[in-house]
Structures are given as C-alpha cells and as structure tokens.
C-alpha cells in the first residue's frame, strides 16, 4: 500500500506529533511519518521522535533574524530532498511566509486549539473562558497565507465546565487533539493516495 510521506513540524513538547507517530505505526495507516522537523534544536519532541526511530532535522531560526524566507528556503529544500509529500504542523510556533504556504498549498495541515474561525492566534483557552463560552475545541485545517485561516478539515468539541481554568480546559481539548489530528491526517493522506 502506498503511504504518503509526511513531515511533522514541532517547536516544543510534541504531544500531537507523538499521537501521529503512534497512529502511523499501523501499516494500514495511509501516511508514513518520514521526518520530524523543528525550528528549535532543543525542542523536547525531537528526543521523542529519535526514540521512535524517526529521522529528525532542526534548523534554528535565530541565526536568520528577520529573514524568514531564507530559513524557509532551507526547510523547503530539506523536504524536497526527502521526497516529502505532506506536512503536518503540530505546535510549530513560527509564522510562515507566502513562500512556504504557497509552495505547500494543499499539502500542509495545522492543528489549532479552538473552534476556528473563533480565536485564531494565541491564548485560545483563556479567551474562551473570558468570553463565558459553553464549549471549546480544536480544529485541523489546511494552511493558507492567513494565520489559522485555511479550510477546515475536522473539528472536535468539548464542553467548558464551571470551575474550569486554562489548564483544565487545555487538558480536555488536548485529549481531543490527539484523536482529531491522526483522523484528519488519515483523511487527507487517503484522499491524496486515491487521487
Ligand atoms: C497544541 O495545543 C496545538 O493545538 C497548538 O500547539 C499545541 C502543541 O502541543 N498548535 P504539542 O507540542 O503537540 O504537545
């Protein structure tokens, strides 16, 4: 069975990456996690990926200063060298320029911890709590030029309970992220395989 060669991008702990790696252990899963990339050589998730036997690559963004395009050109070349077909952003904390989003249009997913289009950007759980919302959730979407704006591939909802603080809510949403992302990546990859 053809599996779609996928790179996962992380900047930190990589718990969503771990969920994707676990799902892709099943030979029937339509995506293969071929690379874990980080902009931070110290990202904890890189160690997890190494332990899982997956190739890792870190290209520190800091030496590039404001030249995001130069950083992205190296990333793009690294993906192409490895024959990567699909990219899953999973807690990747860099804003992408139109160069990378354009080069990977229709081939790059992101997970965001809110029910988009509500609360793009940061501090989603604090904002949902401050607004008195009754539900929160997470979204997997295609990446386009606008941050957290692309077409939605999947969403999961959770209730907001009285007494919830940011930590409690984020833990409840994260548990759903770990189910939603593997399911959404499978859907995207299966569609690519079927053409
Ligand atoms: C997740 O909440 C994800 O939705 C957001 O960043 C967080 C990353 O967590 N984009 P992890 O690194 O996957 O544990």
Coordinates of N, CA, C and O and ligand atoms in Angstrom, one line a residue:
X1 N 0.8 -1.2 0.0 CA 0.0 0.0 0.0 C 0.9 1.3 0.0 O 1.8 1.3 0.7
X2 N 0.5 2.2 -0.9 CA 1.3 3.5 -0.9 C 0.9 4.3 0.3 O -0.3 4.4 0.6
X3 N 1.9 4.8 1.0 CA 1.7 5.7 2.1 C 2.3 7.0 1.8 O 3.4 7.1 1.2
X4 N 1.6 8.1 2.2 CA 2.0 9.4 1.9 C 3.2 9.8 2.9 O 3.0 9.8 4.1
X5 N 4.3 10.2 2.3 CA 5.5 10.6 3.1 C 5.2 12.0 3.7 O 5.1 13.0 3.0
X6 N 5.1 11.9 5.1 CA 4.7 13.1 5.8 C 5.8 13.6 6.7 O 6.5 12.8 7.4
X7 N 5.9 15.0 6.8 CA 6.8 15.6 7.8 C 6.0 16.3 8.8 O 5.0 16.9 8.5
X8 N 6.4 16.1 10.1 CA 5.7 16.8 11.2 C 6.6 17.9 11.7 O 7.8 17.7 11.9
X9 N 6.0 19.1 11.8 CA 6.8 20.3 12.3 C 6.4 20.6 13.7 O 5.2 20.7 14.0
X10 N 7.4 20.7 14.6 CA 7.2 21.0 16.0 C 8.1 22.1 16.5 O 9.1 22.4 15.8
X11 N 7.7 22.7 17.6 CA 8.6 23.7 18.3 C 8.8 23.4 19.7 O 9.6 24.0 20.4
X12 N 8.0 22.4 20.3 CA 8.1 22.2 21.7 C 7.9 20.7 22.1 O 8.6 19.8 21.6
X13 N 6.9 20.5 23.0 CA 6.8 19.1 23.6 C 6.4 18.0 22.6 O 6.8 16.9 22.7
X14 N 5.6 18.4 21.6 CA 5.3 17.4 20.5 C 4.4 16.3 20.9 O 4.5 15.2 20.4
X15 N 3.4 16.6 21.7 CA 2.4 15.5 22.1 C 1.5 15.2 20.9 O 1.1 14.0 20.7
X16 N 1.2 16.2 20.1 CA 0.4 15.8 18.8 C 1.3 15.0 17.9 O 0.8 14.1 17.3
X17 N 2.5 15.4 17.8 CA 3.5 14.6 16.9 C 3.5 13.1 17.4 O 3.4 12.2 16.6
X18 N 3.5 12.9 18.7 CA 3.5 11.6 19.3 C 2.3 10.8 18.9 O 2.3 9.6 18.5
X19 N 1.1 11.5 18.9 CA -0.1 10.9 18.5 C -0.1 10.5 17.0 O -0.6 9.4 16.7
X20 N 0.5 11.3 16.2 CA 0.6 11.0 14.8 C 1.5 9.8 14.6 O 1.2 8.9 13.8
X21 N 2.7 9.8 15.3 CA 3.6 8.7 15.1 C 3.0 7.4 15.5 O 3.1 6.4 14.9
X22 N 2.2 7.5 16.7 CA 1.6 6.2 17.2 C 0.6 5.7 16.1 O 0.5 4.5 15.8
X23 N -0.2 6.6 15.6 CA -1.2 6.2 14.6 C -0.6 5.6 13.3 O -1.0 4.6 12.8
X24 N 0.6 6.2 12.9 CA 1.2 5.8 11.7 C 2.0 4.5 11.9 O 2.6 3.9 10.9
X25 N 2.1 4.0 13.1 CA 2.7 2.6 13.3 C 1.9 1.5 12.7 O 2.4 0.5 12.3
X26 N 0.6 1.8 12.5 CA -0.3 0.8 11.9 C 0.1 0.8 10.4 O -0.1 1.8 9.7
X27 N 0.5 -0.3 9.8 CA 0.9 -0.4 8.4 C -0.3 0.0 7.5 O -0.1 0.4 6.3
X28 N -1.5 0.0 8.0 CA -2.7 0.3 7.1 C -3.0 1.8 7.2 O -3.8 2.3 6.4
X29 N -2.2 2.5 8.0 CA -2.5 4.0 8.1 C -1.9 4.6 6.8 O -0.8 4.3 6.4
X30 N -2.7 5.5 6.2 CA -2.3 6.0 4.8 C -1.1 7.0 4.8 O -0.6 7.3 3.7
X31 N -0.6 7.4 6.0 CA 0.6 8.3 6.0 C 1.7 7.7 6.7 O 1.5 6.9 7.7
X32 N 2.9 8.0 6.3 CA 4.1 7.5 7.0 C 4.8 8.8 7.5 O 5.0 9.7 6.8
X33 N 5.2 8.7 8.8 CA 5.9 9.9 9.4 C 7.4 9.7 9.0 O 8.1 8.9 9.7
X34 N 7.8 10.4 8.0 CA 9.2 10.2 7.5 C 10.2 11.2 8.1 O 11.4 11.0 8.0
X35 N 9.7 12.3 8.7 CA 10.6 13.3 9.2 C 9.9 14.1 10.3 O 8.7 14.4 10.1
X36 N 10.6 14.4 11.3 CA 10.1 15.4 12.3 C 11.1 16.6 12.2 O 12.3 16.4 12.4
X37 N 10.6 17.8 11.9 CA 11.4 19.0 11.8 C 11.1 20.0 12.9 O 9.9 20.1 13.3
X38 N 12.1 20.7 13.4 CA 11.9 21.7 14.3 C 12.7 22.9 14.0 O 13.9 22.8 13.5
X39 N 12.2 24.1 14.4 CA 13.0 25.4 14.3 C 13.8 25.6 15.5 O 14.6 26.5 15.6
X40 N 13.6 24.7 16.5 CA 14.3 24.8 17.8 C 15.1 23.5 18.1 O 14.4 22.5 18.4
X41 N 16.4 23.5 18.0 CA 17.2 22.3 18.2 C 17.0 21.7 19.6 O 17.2 20.5 19.8
X42 N 16.5 22.5 20.5 CA 16.2 22.0 21.9 C 14.8 21.5 22.1 O 14.4 21.1 23.2
X43 N 14.0 21.5 21.1 CA 12.6 21.1 21.3 C 12.5 19.6 21.9 O 13.2 18.7 21.3
X44 N 11.8 19.5 22.9 CA 11.7 18.2 23.6 C 11.2 17.1 22.7 O 11.7 16.0 22.8
X45 N 10.3 17.4 21.8 CA 9.7 16.5 20.9 C 10.7 15.8 20.0 O 10.5 14.7 19.6
X46 N 11.8 16.5 19.7 CA 12.8 15.8 18.9 C 13.4 14.6 19.5 O 13.6 13.6 18.8
X47 N 13.5 14.6 20.8 CA 14.1 13.4 21.5 C 13.0 12.2 21.4 O 13.4 11.1 21.2
X48 N 11.8 12.6 21.5 CA 10.7 11.6 21.4 C 10.7 11.0 20.0 O 10.6 9.7 19.9
X49 N 10.9 11.8 19.0 CA 10.9 11.3 17.6 C 12.2 10.4 17.4 O 12.0 9.3 16.8
X50 N 13.3 10.8 17.9 CA 14.5 9.9 17.8 C 14.3 8.6 18.4 O 14.6 7.5 17.9
X51 N 13.7 8.6 19.6 CA 13.4 7.4 20.4 C 12.4 6.5 19.6 O 12.5 5.2 19.7
X52 N 11.6 7.1 18.8 CA 10.6 6.3 17.9 C 11.3 5.9 16.6 O 10.6 5.3 15.8
X53 N 12.6 6.2 16.4 CA 13.3 5.8 15.2 C 12.9 6.6 14.0 O 13.1 6.1 12.9
X54 N 12.5 7.8 14.2 CA 12.2 8.7 13.1 C 13.3 9.7 12.8 O 13.9 10.2 13.7
X55 N 13.5 10.0 11.5 CA 14.6 11.0 11.2 C 14.1 12.4 11.7 O 13.0 12.8 11.6
X56 N 15.1 13.1 12.3 CA 14.7 14.4 12.8 C 15.7 15.4 12.1 O 16.8 15.1 11.8
X57 N 15.2 16.6 12.0 CA 16.1 17.7 11.5 C 15.7 19.0 12.2 O 14.5 19.3 12.4
X58 N 16.7 19.7 12.7 CA 16.4 21.0 13.3 C 17.2 22.1 12.5 O 18.4 21.9 12.2
X59 N 16.5 23.1 12.1 CA 17.2 24.3 11.5 C 16.8 25.5 12.4 O 15.6 25.9 12.3
X60 N 17.7 25.9 13.2 CA 17.4 27.0 14.2 C 17.1 28.3 13.4 O 17.8 28.7 12.5
X61 N 15.9 28.9 13.8 CA 15.5 30.1 13.0 C 16.3 31.4 13.4 O 16.4 32.4 12.7
X62 N 16.9 31.3 14.6 CA 17.5 32.5 15.2 C 18.6 33.1 14.4 O 18.6 34.4 14.2
X63 N 19.6 32.3 13.9 CA 20.6 33.0 13.1 C 20.1 33.7 11.8 O 20.8 34.6 11.3
X64 N 18.9 33.5 11.4 CA 18.3 34.1 10.2 C 17.7 35.5 10.5 O 17.3 36.2 9.6
X65 N 17.6 35.8 11.8 CA 17.0 37.1 12.2 C 15.6 37.3 11.5 O 14.8 36.5 11.7
X66 N 15.5 38.4 10.8 CA 14.2 38.7 10.2 C 14.0 38.1 8.8 O 13.0 38.2 8.2
X67 N 15.1 37.4 8.4 CA 15.0 36.8 7.0 C 14.3 35.4 7.1 O 14.9 34.4 6.9
X68 N 13.0 35.5 7.3 CA 12.2 34.2 7.3 C 12.3 33.5 6.1 O 12.3 32.2 6.1
X69 N 12.3 34.2 4.9 CA 12.3 33.5 3.6 C 13.6 32.6 3.5 O 13.5 31.5 2.9
X70 N 14.7 33.1 4.0 CA 16.0 32.3 3.8 C 15.9 31.0 4.7 O 16.3 29.9 4.3
X71 N 15.3 31.1 5.9 CA 15.1 30.0 6.7 C 14.1 29.0 6.0 O 14.4 27.8 5.9
X72 N 13.1 29.5 5.5 CA 12.1 28.6 4.8 C 12.7 28.0 3.5 O 12.3 26.9 3.2
X73 N 13.6 28.7 2.9 CA 14.2 28.1 1.7 C 14.9 26.8 2.0 O 14.8 25.8 1.3
X74 N 15.6 26.8 3.1 CA 16.3 25.6 3.6 C 15.4 24.5 4.0 O 15.6 23.3 3.7
X75 N 14.3 24.9 4.7 CA 13.3 23.9 5.1 C 12.7 23.3 3.8 O 12.6 22.0 3.7
X76 N 12.3 24.1 2.9 CA 11.7 23.6 1.7 C 12.6 22.6 0.9 O 12.2 21.6 0.5
X77 N 13.9 23.0 0.8 CA 14.8 22.1 0.1 C 15.0 20.8 0.9 O 15.0 19.7 0.2
X78 N 15.0 20.8 2.2 CA 15.1 19.6 3.0 C 13.9 18.7 2.8 O 14.1 17.5 2.7
X79 N 12.8 19.3 2.7 CA 11.5 18.5 2.5 C 11.6 17.8 1.1 O 11.3 16.6 0.9
X80 N 12.0 18.6 0.1 CA 12.0 18.1 -1.3 C 13.1 17.0 -1.5 O 12.9 16.0 -2.1
X81 N 14.3 17.2 -0.8 CA 15.3 16.2 -0.9 C 14.8 14.8 -0.4 O 15.3 13.8 -0.9
X82 N 14.0 14.9 0.6 CA 13.5 13.6 1.2 C 12.2 13.1 0.5 O 11.6 12.1 1.0
X83 N 11.7 13.8 -0.5 CA 10.5 13.3 -1.1 C 9.3 13.5 -0.3 O 8.3 12.7 -0.4
X84 N 9.3 14.4 0.6 CA 8.1 14.7 1.5 C 6.9 15.1 0.6 O 7.1 16.0 -0.3
X85 N 5.7 14.6 0.9 CA 4.5 14.9 0.1 C 3.5 15.7 0.9 O 2.6 16.4 0.3
X86 N 3.6 15.6 2.2 CA 2.5 16.3 3.1 C 3.2 16.8 4.3 O 4.1 16.1 4.9
X87 N 2.8 17.9 4.8 CA 3.4 18.5 6.1 C 2.3 18.7 7.1 O 1.2 19.2 6.8
X88 N 2.5 18.2 8.3 CA 1.6 18.4 9.4 C 2.2 19.3 10.5 O 3.2 18.9 11.2
X89 N 1.8 20.6 10.6 CA 2.3 21.5 11.6 C 1.6 21.0 12.9 O 0.4 20.9 13.0
X90 N 2.4 20.8 14.0 CA 1.9 20.4 15.2 C 2.6 21.1 16.4 O 3.6 20.7 16.9
X91 N 2.0 22.3 16.7 CA 2.7 23.1 17.7 C 3.9 23.8 17.1 O 4.9 24.0 17.8
X92 N 3.9 24.1 15.8 CA 5.0 24.8 15.2 C 4.8 26.3 15.3 O 3.9 26.9 14.8
X93 N 5.7 26.9 16.1 CA 5.4 28.3 16.6 C 6.1 29.4 15.7 O 6.5 30.4 16.2
X94 N 6.2 29.2 14.4 CA 6.7 30.2 13.5 C 5.6 30.6 12.6 O 4.9 29.7 12.0
X95 N 5.5 31.9 12.3 CA 4.5 32.3 11.3 C 5.2 32.1 9.9 O 6.4 32.5 9.8
X96 N 4.5 31.5 9.0 CA 5.1 31.2 7.7 C 4.9 32.3 6.7 O 3.8 33.0 6.8
X97 N 5.8 32.5 5.8 CA 5.6 33.5 4.8 C 4.9 32.8 3.6 O 4.8 31.6 3.5
X98 N 4.4 33.7 2.7 CA 3.7 33.2 1.5 C 4.6 32.2 0.7 O 4.1 31.4 -0.1
X99 N 5.9 32.3 0.8 CA 6.8 31.4 0.1 C 6.4 30.0 0.4 O 6.1 29.1 -0.4
X100 N 6.5 29.7 1.8 CA 6.3 28.3 2.2 C 4.8 27.8 2.1 O 4.5 26.7 1.6
X101 N 3.9 28.7 2.4 CA 2.5 28.4 2.4 C 2.1 28.2 0.9 O 1.3 27.3 0.6
X102 N 2.7 29.0 0.0 CA 2.4 28.8 -1.4 C 3.0 27.5 -2.0 O 2.3 26.8 -2.7
X103 N 4.3 27.2 -1.6 CA 4.9 26.0 -2.1 C 4.2 24.8 -1.7 O 4.3 23.8 -2.4
X104 N 3.6 24.8 -0.5 CA 3.0 23.6 0.1 C 1.4 23.7 0.1 O 0.8 23.0 0.9
X105 N 0.9 24.6 -0.7 CA -0.6 24.8 -0.7 C -1.3 23.5 -1.0 O -0.9 22.8 -2.0
X106 N -2.3 23.1 -0.2 CA -3.0 21.9 -0.4 C -2.2 20.7 0.1 O -2.7 19.5 -0.1
X107 N -1.0 20.9 0.7 CA -0.2 19.8 1.2 C 0.3 20.1 2.6 O 1.3 19.5 3.0
X108 N -0.3 21.0 3.3 CA 0.1 21.4 4.6 C -1.1 21.6 5.5 O -2.0 22.3 5.2
X109 N -1.0 20.8 6.7 CA -2.1 20.9 7.6 C -1.6 21.5 8.9 O -0.4 21.5 9.2
X110 N -2.5 22.1 9.7 CA -2.2 22.6 11.0 C -3.3 22.2 12.0 O -4.4 22.0 11.6
X111 N -2.9 22.1 13.3 CA -3.9 21.9 14.4 C -3.9 23.1 15.2 O -2.8 23.6 15.6
X112 N -5.1 23.6 15.6 CA -5.2 24.8 16.3 C -6.2 24.5 17.5 O -7.3 23.9 17.3
X113 N -5.9 25.0 18.7 CA -6.7 24.6 19.9 C -7.9 25.6 20.1 O -8.1 26.2 21.1
X114 N -8.7 25.7 19.0 CA -10.0 26.4 19.2 C -10.9 26.0 18.1 O -10.5 25.3 17.1
X115 N -12.2 26.4 18.2 CA -13.1 26.1 17.1 C -13.1 27.2 16.1 O -13.9 28.1 16.2
X116 N -12.1 27.1 15.2 CA -11.9 28.2 14.2 C -13.3 28.3 13.4 O -13.9 27.3 13.2
X117 N -13.7 29.5 13.0 CA -12.9 30.7 13.0 C -12.8 31.5 14.3 O -12.2 32.6 14.3
X118 N -13.3 30.9 15.4 CA -13.2 31.6 16.7 C -11.8 31.5 17.2 O -11.2 30.4 17.1
X119 N -11.2 32.5 17.7 CA -9.9 32.5 18.4 C -8.7 32.0 17.6 O -8.1 31.1 18.0
X120 N -8.5 32.6 16.5 CA -7.1 32.4 15.8 C -6.1 33.0 16.7 O -6.4 33.8 17.6
X121 N -4.8 32.6 16.5 CA -3.7 33.1 17.4 C -3.5 32.4 18.7 O -3.9 31.3 18.8
X122 N -3.0 33.2 19.6 CA -2.6 32.6 20.9 C -3.6 32.7 22.0 O -4.6 33.3 21.8
X123 N -3.4 32.0 23.1 CA -4.2 32.1 24.4 C -5.7 31.8 24.1 O -6.6 32.4 24.6
X124 N -5.9 30.8 23.3 CA -7.3 30.4 22.9 C -8.2 30.1 24.1 O -9.3 30.5 24.2
X125 N -7.6 29.3 25.0 CA -8.4 28.8 26.1 C -8.8 29.9 27.1 O -9.9 30.0 27.5
X126 N -7.8 30.8 27.4 CA -8.1 31.9 28.2 C -9.2 32.8 27.6 O -10.0 33.3 28.3
X127 N -9.1 33.0 26.3 CA -10.1 33.8 25.6 C -11.5 33.2 25.6 O -12.5 33.9 25.8
X128 N -11.5 31.9 25.5 CA -12.8 31.2 25.5 C -13.4 31.3 26.9 O -14.6 31.5 27.1
X129 N -12.6 31.2 27.9 CA -13.1 31.2 29.3 C -13.5 32.7 29.6 O -14.6 32.9 30.2
X130 N -12.7 33.7 29.2 CA -13.1 35.1 29.5 C -14.4 35.5 28.8 O -15.1 36.3 29.3
X131 N -14.7 34.8 27.6 CA -15.9 35.2 26.9 C -17.1 34.5 27.5 O -18.2 34.7 27.1
X132 N -16.9 33.5 28.4 CA -18.0 32.8 29.0 C -18.6 31.8 28.1 O -19.7 31.4 28.2
X133 N -17.8 31.3 27.1 CA -18.2 30.3 26.2 C -18.6 29.0 26.9 O -18.1 28.7 28.0
X134 N -19.6 28.2 26.3 CA -20.0 27.0 26.9 C -19.3 25.8 26.3 O -19.3 24.7 26.8
X135 N -18.6 26.0 25.2 CA -17.8 24.9 24.6 C -16.6 25.5 24.0 O -16.5 26.7 23.6
X136 N -15.6 24.6 23.9 CA -14.3 24.9 23.2 C -14.0 23.7 22.3 O -14.8 22.8 22.1
X137 N -12.8 23.6 21.8 CA -12.4 22.5 21.0 C -11.2 22.8 20.2 O -10.4 23.6 20.5
X138 N -11.0 22.0 19.1 CA -9.8 22.1 18.3 C -10.2 21.9 16.8 O -11.2 21.3 16.5
X139 N -9.3 22.4 16.0 CA -9.6 22.3 14.5 C -8.3 21.9 13.8 O -7.2 22.4 14.1
X140 N -8.5 21.0 12.8 CA -7.4 20.7 11.9 C -7.8 21.4 10.6 O -8.9 21.2 10.1
X141 N -6.9 22.2 10.0 CA -7.2 23.0 8.8 C -6.1 22.9 7.8 O -4.9 22.8 8.2
X142 N -6.4 23.2 6.6 CA -5.4 23.4 5.5 C -4.7 24.7 5.8 O -5.4 25.7 6.1
X143 N -3.4 24.8 5.6 CA -2.7 26.0 5.8 C -2.7 26.9 4.5 O -2.4 26.4 3.4
X144 N -3.1 28.1 4.8 CA -3.1 29.1 3.7 C -2.3 30.3 4.2 O -1.7 30.3 5.3
X145 N -2.2 31.4 3.4 CA -1.4 32.5 3.8 C -1.8 33.2 5.1 O -0.9 33.5 5.9
X146 N -3.0 33.3 5.4 CA -3.5 33.9 6.6 C -3.4 33.0 7.8 O -3.7 31.8 7.7
X147 N -2.9 33.5 8.9 CA -2.7 32.6 10.1 C -4.0 32.0 10.6 O -4.9 32.7 10.9
X148 N -4.0 30.7 10.7 CA -5.2 29.9 11.3 C -6.5 30.2 10.5 O -7.6 30.3 11.0
X149 N -6.3 30.3 9.2 CA -7.5 30.8 8.4 C -7.9 29.7 7.3 O -9.0 29.9 6.7
X150 N -7.2 28.7 7.0 CA -7.5 27.9 5.8 C -8.7 27.0 6.0 O -9.3 26.9 7.1
X151 N -9.1 26.3 5.0 CA -10.3 25.5 5.0 C -10.2 24.4 6.1 O -9.2 23.8 6.3
X152 N -11.3 24.2 6.8 CA -11.3 23.2 7.9 C -11.5 21.8 7.4 O -12.3 21.5 6.6
X153 N -10.6 20.9 8.0 CA -10.7 19.5 7.6 C -11.5 18.7 8.7 O -12.1 17.8 8.4
X154 N -11.3 19.1 9.9 CA -12.0 18.5 11.0 C -12.0 19.3 12.3 O -11.1 20.1 12.5
X155 N -13.1 19.0 13.1 CA -13.1 19.7 14.4 C -13.6 18.8 15.5 O -14.4 17.8 15.2
X156 N -13.2 19.0 16.7 CA -13.8 18.3 17.8 C -14.1 19.3 18.9 O -13.5 20.3 19.1
X157 N -15.3 19.0 19.6 CA -15.8 20.0 20.5 C -15.7 19.4 21.9 O -15.9 18.1 22.1
X158 N -15.5 20.2 22.9 CA -15.6 19.7 24.3 C -16.4 20.8 25.1 O -16.4 21.9 24.7
X159 N -17.1 20.3 26.2 CA -17.8 21.3 27.0 C -16.8 22.1 27.8 O -15.8 21.6 28.2
X160 N -17.2 23.3 28.2 CA -16.5 24.1 29.2 C -17.3 23.9 30.5 O -18.5 24.2 30.5
X161 N -16.6 23.4 31.5 CA -17.3 23.1 32.8 C -17.1 24.3 33.8 O -16.1 24.9 33.7
X162 N -18.1 24.4 34.7 CA -17.9 25.5 35.6 C -16.7 25.2 36.5 O -16.5 24.0 36.9
X163 N -15.9 26.1 36.8 CA -14.7 25.9 37.6 C -13.5 25.6 36.7 O -12.4 25.4 37.3
X164 N -13.7 25.5 35.4 CA -12.5 25.3 34.5 C -11.6 26.4 34.6 O -12.0 27.6 34.6
X165 N -10.3 26.1 34.7 CA -9.3 27.1 34.5 C -8.6 26.8 33.1 O -8.9 25.8 32.5
X166 N -7.6 27.6 32.8 CA -6.9 27.4 31.5 C -6.3 26.0 31.4 O -6.4 25.3 30.4
X167 N -5.7 25.5 32.5 CA -5.0 24.2 32.5 C -6.0 23.1 32.3 O -5.8 22.1 31.5
X168 N -7.1 23.1 33.0 CA -8.1 22.1 32.9 C -8.7 22.0 31.5 O -8.9 21.0 30.9
X169 N -9.0 23.2 31.0 CA -9.6 23.3 29.7 C -8.6 22.8 28.6 O -9.0 22.0 27.7
X170 N -7.4 23.2 28.8 CA -6.4 22.9 27.7 C -6.2 21.4 27.8 O -6.0 20.7 26.7
X171 N -6.2 20.7 28.9 CA -6.0 19.3 29.0 C -7.2 18.6 28.3 O -7.0 17.5 27.6
X172 N -8.4 19.1 28.5 CA -9.6 18.4 27.9 C -9.5 18.5 26.4 O -9.8 17.6 25.7
X173 N -9.1 19.7 25.9 CA -9.0 19.9 24.5 C -7.9 19.1 23.9 O -8.0 18.4 22.9
X174 N -6.7 19.0 24.6 CA -5.6 18.3 24.1 C -5.9 16.8 23.9 O -5.4 16.2 22.9
X175 N -6.7 16.3 24.8 CA -7.0 14.8 24.7 C -7.8 14.6 23.3 O -7.6 13.6 22.7
X176 N -8.6 15.6 23.0 CA -9.3 15.5 21.7 C -8.4 15.8 20.5 O -8.5 15.2 19.4
X177 N -7.4 16.7 20.7 CA -6.4 16.9 19.6 C -5.8 15.7 19.2 O -5.5 15.4 18.0
X178 N -5.4 14.8 20.2 CA -4.7 13.6 20.0 C -5.5 12.6 19.2 O -4.9 11.6 18.7
X179 N -6.8 12.7 19.2 CA -7.7 11.9 18.3 C -7.9 12.5 17.0 O -7.9 11.9 16.0
X180 N -8.2 13.8 17.0 CA -8.6 14.5 15.8 C -7.5 14.6 14.8 O -7.7 14.4 13.6
X181 N -6.2 14.8 15.3 CA -5.2 15.0 14.3 C -4.9 13.7 13.5 O -4.8 13.7 12.3
X182 N -4.7 12.6 14.2 CA -4.5 11.3 13.4 C -5.6 11.0 12.5 O -5.4 10.6 11.3
X183 N -6.9 11.3 12.9 CA -8.0 11.0 12.0 C -8.0 12.0 10.8 O -8.3 11.5 9.7
X184 N -7.7 13.2 11.0 CA -7.7 14.2 9.9 C -6.5 14.0 9.0 O -6.7 14.1 7.7
X185 N -5.3 13.6 9.5 CA -4.2 13.3 8.6 C -4.5 12.1 7.8 O -4.2 12.1 6.6
X186 N -5.1 11.1 8.4 CA -5.5 9.9 7.6 C -6.4 10.3 6.5 O -6.3 9.8 5.3
X187 N -7.4 11.2 6.8 CA -8.4 11.6 5.7 C -7.6 12.3 4.6 O -7.8 12.0 3.4
X188 N -6.7 13.2 4.9 CA -6.0 14.0 3.9 C -5.1 13.0 3.1 O -5.1 13.1 1.8
X189 N -4.4 12.1 3.8 CA -3.5 11.2 3.1 C -4.2 10.3 2.2 O -3.8 10.0 1.0
X190 N -5.4 9.7 2.7 CA -6.1 8.8 1.9 C -6.6 9.4 0.6 O -6.6 8.8 -0.5
X191 N -7.1 10.7 0.7 CA -7.5 11.4 -0.5 C -6.4 11.6 -1.5 O -6.6 11.5 -2.7
X192 N -5.2 11.8 -1.0 CA -4.0 12.0 -1.9 C -3.7 10.7 -2.6 O -3.4 10.7 -3.8
X193 N -3.8 9.6 -1.8 CA -3.5 8.3 -2.4 C -4.5 7.9 -3.5 O -4.1 7.5 -4.6
X194 N -5.8 8.2 -3.2 CA -6.8 7.9 -4.1 C -6.8 8.8 -5.3 O -7.4 8.5 -6.4
X195 N -6.2 10.0 -5.1 CA -6.1 11.0 -6.2 C -7.5 11.6 -6.4 O -7.9 12.0 -7.4
Ligands
LIG1 C1 -1.4 22.2 20.7 O1 -2.4 22.7 21.6 C2 -1.7 22.6 19.3 O2 -3.1 22.7 19.0 C3 -1.1 24.0 19.2 O3 0.1 24.0 20.0 C4 -0.1 22.9 20.9 C5 1.1 22.0 20.7 O4 1.2 21.0 21.7 N1 -1.0 24.4 17.8 P1 2.1 19.7 21.4 O5 3.5 20.3 21.1 O6 1.6 19.0 20.3 O7 2.1 19.0 22.7

